[in-house]
Amino acid sequence: MKRVLLFVNRRFFVMGLFTSIFGLLLKPFNALAASKAGDASWSLSNADWRKRLSAPVYKVLREEGTEPPFSSLLNDEKRVGTFFCAGCDAPLFSSSTKFESGTGWPSFWDSLPNSIATKVDYKLIVPRTEYHCLRCGGHQGHVFNDGPRPTGKRYCNNGVALTFQPSN
């Protein structure tokens, strides 16, 4: 039994190590993909972003942080309207695509056309698809393949990275 556990632990360690190294090798390509996300007029310095955003919003949008689950009021937002990037006010999601995922973060099954850009994230060793606002490049969250129909996607968004405007 000990040999089996040792083999399994070594196997996961080696797989994790390989994935991390592979991720580091791809980092320049991910940086290139992320650099294509963003309107040049929104290429602000870190100091300018810090002046523009609160500390929690800056941490998520500019440092790719994650807010605690169930901490956003937008998680329970049920009104008809549009969700915008908290950094540049670009429209990202329609309320018609929002659903209750049970994860603790606002979740959507689709984004608005031409609103986000994606890249691969290896921060947790296992590759995940991260997405950013196409206009300002601000980190929004991750997209997973466990969402509802019709797309089967779950755009798991940090609430502090969004603002909401109800329809009139």
PDB file of C-alpha atoms in Angstrom:
ATOM      1  CA  MET A   1       0.000   0.000   0.000  1.00  0.00           C
ATOM      2  CA  LYS A   2       2.838   2.398   0.844  1.00  0.00           C
ATOM      3  CA  ARG A   3       4.429   1.777  -2.575  1.00  0.00           C
ATOM      4  CA  VAL A   4       1.164   2.595  -4.339  1.00  0.00           C
ATOM      5  CA  LEU A   5       0.759   5.854  -2.384  1.00  0.00           C
ATOM      6  CA  LEU A   6       4.396   6.765  -2.981  1.00  0.00           C
ATOM      7  CA  PHE A   7       3.970   6.084  -6.714  1.00  0.00           C
ATOM      8  CA  VAL A   8       0.784   8.164  -6.865  1.00  0.00           C
ATOM      9  CA  ASN A   9       2.397  11.038  -4.941  1.00  0.00           C
ATOM     10  CA  ARG A  10       5.474  10.946  -7.202  1.00  0.00           C
ATOM     11  CA  ARG A  11       3.266  10.783 -10.269  1.00  0.00           C
ATOM     12  CA  PHE A  12       1.264  13.882  -9.242  1.00  0.00           C
ATOM     13  CA  PHE A  13       4.461  15.682  -8.255  1.00  0.00           C
ATOM     14  CA  VAL A  14       6.091  14.948 -11.627  1.00  0.00           C
ATOM     15  CA  MET A  15       2.903  15.878 -13.512  1.00  0.00           C
ATOM     16  CA  GLY A  16       2.654  19.133 -11.548  1.00  0.00           C
ATOM     17  CA  LEU A  17       6.314  19.895 -12.136  1.00  0.00           C
ATOM     18  CA  PHE A  18       5.960  19.210 -15.868  1.00  0.00           C
ATOM     19  CA  THR A  19       2.848  21.389 -16.092  1.00  0.00           C
ATOM     20  CA  SER A  20       4.587  24.244 -14.248  1.00  0.00           C
ATOM     21  CA  ILE A  21       7.654  24.073 -16.491  1.00  0.00           C
ATOM     22  CA  PHE A  22       5.437  23.895 -19.573  1.00  0.00           C
ATOM     23  CA  GLY A  23       3.533  26.922 -18.279  1.00  0.00           C
ATOM     24  CA  LEU A  24       6.748  28.886 -17.793  1.00  0.00           C
ATOM     25  CA  LEU A  25       7.827  28.033 -21.336  1.00  0.00           C
ATOM     26  CA  LEU A  26       4.495  29.301 -22.668  1.00  0.00           C
ATOM     27  CA  LYS A  27       4.570  32.474 -20.549  1.00  0.00           C
ATOM     28  CA  PRO A  28       5.967  34.660 -23.380  1.00  0.00           C
ATOM     29  CA  PHE A  29       3.146  33.486 -25.663  1.00  0.00           C
ATOM     30  CA  ASN A  30       0.543  34.166 -22.959  1.00  0.00           C
ATOM     31  CA  ALA A  31       2.014  37.629 -22.412  1.00  0.00           C
ATOM     32  CA  LEU A  32       1.725  38.242 -26.145  1.00  0.00           C
ATOM     33  CA  ALA A  33      -1.923  37.128 -26.128  1.00  0.00           C
ATOM     34  CA  ALA A  34      -2.642  39.337 -23.118  1.00  0.00           C
ATOM     35  CA  SER A  35      -0.892  42.301 -24.741  1.00  0.00           C
ATOM     36  CA  LYS A  36      -3.308  42.051 -27.672  1.00  0.00           C
ATOM     37  CA  ALA A  37      -6.086  42.583 -25.149  1.00  0.00           C
ATOM     38  CA  GLY A  38      -6.384  46.248 -24.466  1.00  0.00           C
ATOM     39  CA  ASP A  39      -7.084  49.502 -26.173  1.00  0.00           C
ATOM     40  CA  ALA A  40      -3.956  51.707 -26.350  1.00  0.00           C
ATOM     41  CA  SER A  41      -5.943  54.591 -24.828  1.00  0.00           C
ATOM     42  CA  TRP A  42      -6.294  52.444 -21.682  1.00  0.00           C
ATOM     43  CA  SER A  43      -2.553  51.732 -21.319  1.00  0.00           C
ATOM     44  CA  LEU A  44      -2.221  53.481 -17.970  1.00  0.00           C
ATOM     45  CA  SER A  45       0.745  53.271 -15.620  1.00  0.00           C
ATOM     46  CA  ASN A  46       0.397  51.306 -12.397  1.00  0.00           C
ATOM     47  CA  ALA A  47       0.378  54.607 -10.508  1.00  0.00           C
ATOM     48  CA  ASP A  48      -2.499  55.897 -12.645  1.00  0.00           C
ATOM     49  CA  TRP A  49      -4.453  52.663 -12.142  1.00  0.00           C
ATOM     50  CA  ARG A  50      -3.878  52.891  -8.363  1.00  0.00           C
ATOM     51  CA  LYS A  51      -5.312  56.427  -8.375  1.00  0.00           C
ATOM     52  CA  ARG A  52      -8.304  55.342 -10.445  1.00  0.00           C
ATOM     53  CA  LEU A  53      -9.219  52.112  -8.573  1.00  0.00           C
ATOM     54  CA  SER A  54      -9.797  51.143  -4.952  1.00  0.00           C
ATOM     55  CA  ALA A  55      -7.248  48.716  -3.443  1.00  0.00           C
ATOM     56  CA  PRO A  56      -9.461  45.583  -3.776  1.00  0.00           C
ATOM     57  CA  VAL A  57     -10.405  46.423  -7.374  1.00  0.00           C
ATOM     58  CA  TYR A  58      -6.754  47.155  -8.263  1.00  0.00           C
ATOM     59  CA  LYS A  59      -5.675  43.822  -6.743  1.00  0.00           C
ATOM     60  CA  VAL A  60      -8.100  41.899  -8.973  1.00  0.00           C
ATOM     61  CA  LEU A  61      -7.978  43.921 -12.204  1.00  0.00           C
ATOM     62  CA  ARG A  62      -4.274  44.773 -12.348  1.00  0.00           C
ATOM     63  CA  GLU A  63      -2.617  42.022 -10.238  1.00  0.00           C
ATOM     64  CA  GLU A  64      -4.940  39.155 -11.240  1.00  0.00           C
ATOM     65  CA  GLY A  65      -6.089  38.599  -7.677  1.00  0.00           C
ATOM     66  CA  THR A  66      -9.280  36.883  -6.525  1.00  0.00           C
ATOM     67  CA  GLU A  67     -11.839  38.258  -4.121  1.00  0.00           C
ATOM     68  CA  PRO A  68     -13.213  35.983  -1.363  1.00  0.00           C
ATOM     69  CA  PRO A  69     -16.226  33.901  -2.440  1.00  0.00           C
ATOM     70  CA  PHE A  70     -19.684  35.202  -1.462  1.00  0.00           C
ATOM     71  CA  SER A  71     -18.249  38.687  -0.797  1.00  0.00           C
ATOM     72  CA  SER A  72     -19.782  40.495  -3.784  1.00  0.00           C
ATOM     73  CA  LEU A  73     -23.262  42.001  -3.774  1.00  0.00           C
ATOM     74  CA  LEU A  74     -23.356  41.355  -7.540  1.00  0.00           C
ATOM     75  CA  ASN A  75     -23.475  37.632  -6.810  1.00  0.00           C
ATOM     76  CA  ASP A  76     -27.142  38.105  -5.835  1.00  0.00           C
ATOM     77  CA  GLU A  77     -27.975  40.692  -8.533  1.00  0.00           C
ATOM     78  CA  LYS A  78     -31.174  39.587 -10.300  1.00  0.00           C
ATOM     79  CA  ARG A  79     -32.301  42.727 -12.156  1.00  0.00           C
ATOM     80  CA  VAL A  80     -32.262  43.067 -15.941  1.00  0.00           C
ATOM     81  CA  GLY A  81     -29.270  45.056 -17.131  1.00  0.00           C
ATOM     82  CA  THR A  82     -25.612  44.990 -18.138  1.00  0.00           C
ATOM     83  CA  PHE A  83     -22.408  44.202 -16.243  1.00  0.00           C
ATOM     84  CA  PHE A  84     -19.451  46.470 -17.055  1.00  0.00           C
ATOM     85  CA  CYS A  85     -15.695  46.343 -16.415  1.00  0.00           C
ATOM     86  CA  ALA A  86     -14.944  48.229 -13.192  1.00  0.00           C
ATOM     87  CA  GLY A  87     -11.733  49.556 -14.757  1.00  0.00           C
ATOM     88  CA  CYS A  88     -12.938  51.102 -18.009  1.00  0.00           C
ATOM     89  CA  ASP A  89     -16.746  50.708 -18.101  1.00  0.00           C
ATOM     90  CA  ALA A  90     -16.698  48.405 -21.142  1.00  0.00           C
ATOM     91  CA  PRO A  91     -19.864  46.254 -21.333  1.00  0.00           C
ATOM     92  CA  LEU A  92     -18.923  42.612 -20.658  1.00  0.00           C
ATOM     93  CA  PHE A  93     -22.041  40.581 -19.780  1.00  0.00           C
ATOM     94  CA  SER A  94     -25.803  40.753 -20.141  1.00  0.00           C
ATOM     95  CA  SER A  95     -27.919  39.845 -17.126  1.00  0.00           C
ATOM     96  CA  SER A  96     -29.735  37.391 -19.406  1.00  0.00           C
ATOM     97  CA  THR A  97     -26.640  35.145 -19.331  1.00  0.00           C
ATOM     98  CA  LYS A  98     -26.144  35.263 -15.544  1.00  0.00           C
ATOM     99  CA  PHE A  99     -26.880  32.110 -13.565  1.00  0.00           C
ATOM    100  CA  GLU A 100     -26.480  30.808 -10.020  1.00  0.00           C
ATOM    101  CA  SER A 101     -23.392  28.585 -10.042  1.00  0.00           C
ATOM    102  CA  GLY A 102     -23.118  28.104  -6.285  1.00  0.00           C
ATOM    103  CA  THR A 103     -19.439  29.073  -6.422  1.00  0.00           C
ATOM    104  CA  GLY A 104     -19.750  32.398  -4.606  1.00  0.00           C
ATOM    105  CA  TRP A 105     -18.842  34.546  -7.599  1.00  0.00           C
ATOM    106  CA  PRO A 106     -21.096  36.080 -10.267  1.00  0.00           C
ATOM    107  CA  SER A 107     -21.251  33.562 -13.126  1.00  0.00           C
ATOM    108  CA  PHE A 108     -22.339  33.884 -16.734  1.00  0.00           C
ATOM    109  CA  TRP A 109     -22.747  31.359 -19.552  1.00  0.00           C
ATOM    110  CA  ASP A 110     -21.638  33.812 -22.248  1.00  0.00           C
ATOM    111  CA  SER A 111     -19.955  37.200 -22.627  1.00  0.00           C
ATOM    112  CA  LEU A 112     -20.994  40.047 -24.894  1.00  0.00           C
ATOM    113  CA  PRO A 113     -19.403  39.938 -28.389  1.00  0.00           C
ATOM    114  CA  ASN A 114     -15.856  41.314 -28.631  1.00  0.00           C
ATOM    115  CA  SER A 115     -15.672  42.077 -24.911  1.00  0.00           C
ATOM    116  CA  ILE A 116     -13.047  39.699 -23.489  1.00  0.00           C
ATOM    117  CA  ALA A 117      -9.678  38.115 -24.324  1.00  0.00           C
ATOM    118  CA  THR A 118      -8.371  34.858 -22.875  1.00  0.00           C
ATOM    119  CA  LYS A 119      -5.011  33.368 -21.919  1.00  0.00           C
ATOM    120  CA  VAL A 120      -3.823  30.217 -20.152  1.00  0.00           C
ATOM    121  CA  ASP A 121      -3.108  30.548 -16.413  1.00  0.00           C
ATOM    122  CA  TYR A 122      -0.810  28.080 -14.589  1.00  0.00           C
ATOM    123  CA  LYS A 123      -0.924  29.675 -11.120  1.00  0.00           C
ATOM    124  CA  LEU A 124      -2.539  26.563  -9.594  1.00  0.00           C
ATOM    125  CA  ILE A 125      -0.281  24.231 -11.649  1.00  0.00           C
ATOM    126  CA  VAL A 126      -3.298  22.896 -13.566  1.00  0.00           C
ATOM    127  CA  PRO A 127      -3.885  25.035 -16.665  1.00  0.00           C
ATOM    128  CA  ARG A 128      -6.999  27.232 -16.548  1.00  0.00           C
ATOM    129  CA  THR A 129      -8.400  29.758 -19.009  1.00  0.00           C
ATOM    130  CA  GLU A 130      -8.236  33.269 -17.614  1.00  0.00           C
ATOM    131  CA  TYR A 131     -10.131  36.123 -19.216  1.00  0.00           C
ATOM    132  CA  HIS A 132      -9.597  39.867 -19.296  1.00  0.00           C
ATOM    133  CA  CYS A 133     -11.522  42.910 -20.434  1.00  0.00           C
ATOM    134  CA  LEU A 134     -10.674  43.417 -24.098  1.00  0.00           C
ATOM    135  CA  ARG A 135     -10.597  47.223 -23.733  1.00  0.00           C
ATOM    136  CA  CYS A 136      -8.340  47.767 -20.691  1.00  0.00           C
ATOM    137  CA  GLY A 137      -6.865  44.296 -20.151  1.00  0.00           C
ATOM    138  CA  GLY A 138      -8.248  44.114 -16.595  1.00  0.00           C
ATOM    139  CA  HIS A 139      -8.432  40.604 -15.107  1.00  0.00           C
ATOM    140  CA  GLN A 140     -12.026  39.447 -14.646  1.00  0.00           C
ATOM    141  CA  GLY A 141     -11.851  35.750 -13.752  1.00  0.00           C
ATOM    142  CA  HIS A 142     -11.669  32.278 -15.279  1.00  0.00           C
ATOM    143  CA  VAL A 143     -13.865  30.387 -17.715  1.00  0.00           C
ATOM    144  CA  PHE A 144     -14.673  26.713 -17.186  1.00  0.00           C
ATOM    145  CA  ASN A 145     -16.462  24.079 -19.266  1.00  0.00           C
ATOM    146  CA  ASP A 146     -19.037  23.177 -16.601  1.00  0.00           C
ATOM    147  CA  GLY A 147     -21.731  25.776 -17.262  1.00  0.00           C
ATOM    148  CA  PRO A 148     -25.309  25.468 -18.469  1.00  0.00           C
ATOM    149  CA  ARG A 149     -26.591  25.269 -22.015  1.00  0.00           C
ATOM    150  CA  PRO A 150     -26.418  26.610 -24.615  1.00  0.00           C
ATOM    151  CA  THR A 151     -22.633  27.254 -24.316  1.00  0.00           C
ATOM    152  CA  GLY A 152     -21.647  24.885 -21.505  1.00  0.00           C
ATOM    153  CA  LYS A 153     -19.320  27.650 -20.273  1.00  0.00           C
ATOM    154  CA  ARG A 154     -19.086  29.213 -16.816  1.00  0.00           C
ATOM    155  CA  TYR A 155     -17.468  32.639 -16.785  1.00  0.00           C
ATOM    156  CA  CYS A 156     -16.637  32.873 -13.093  1.00  0.00           C
ATOM    157  CA  ASN A 157     -16.145  36.601 -12.470  1.00  0.00           C
ATOM    158  CA  ASN A 158     -14.783  38.580  -9.553  1.00  0.00           C
ATOM    159  CA  GLY A 159     -17.605  40.838  -8.414  1.00  0.00           C
ATOM    160  CA  VAL A 160     -15.257  43.756  -7.637  1.00  0.00           C
ATOM    161  CA  ALA A 161     -14.115  43.655 -11.272  1.00  0.00           C
ATOM    162  CA  LEU A 162     -17.650  44.525 -12.403  1.00  0.00           C
ATOM    163  CA  THR A 163     -20.205  47.268 -12.075  1.00  0.00           C
ATOM    164  CA  PHE A 164     -23.902  46.810 -12.865  1.00  0.00           C
ATOM    165  CA  GLN A 165     -26.290  49.112 -14.660  1.00  0.00           C
ATOM    166  CA  PRO A 166     -29.961  48.098 -14.607  1.00  0.00           C
ATOM    167  CA  SER A 167     -31.992  48.603 -17.805  1.00  0.00           C
ATOM    168  CA  ASN A 168     -34.424  51.503 -17.846  1.00  0.00           C
TER     169      ASN A 168
END
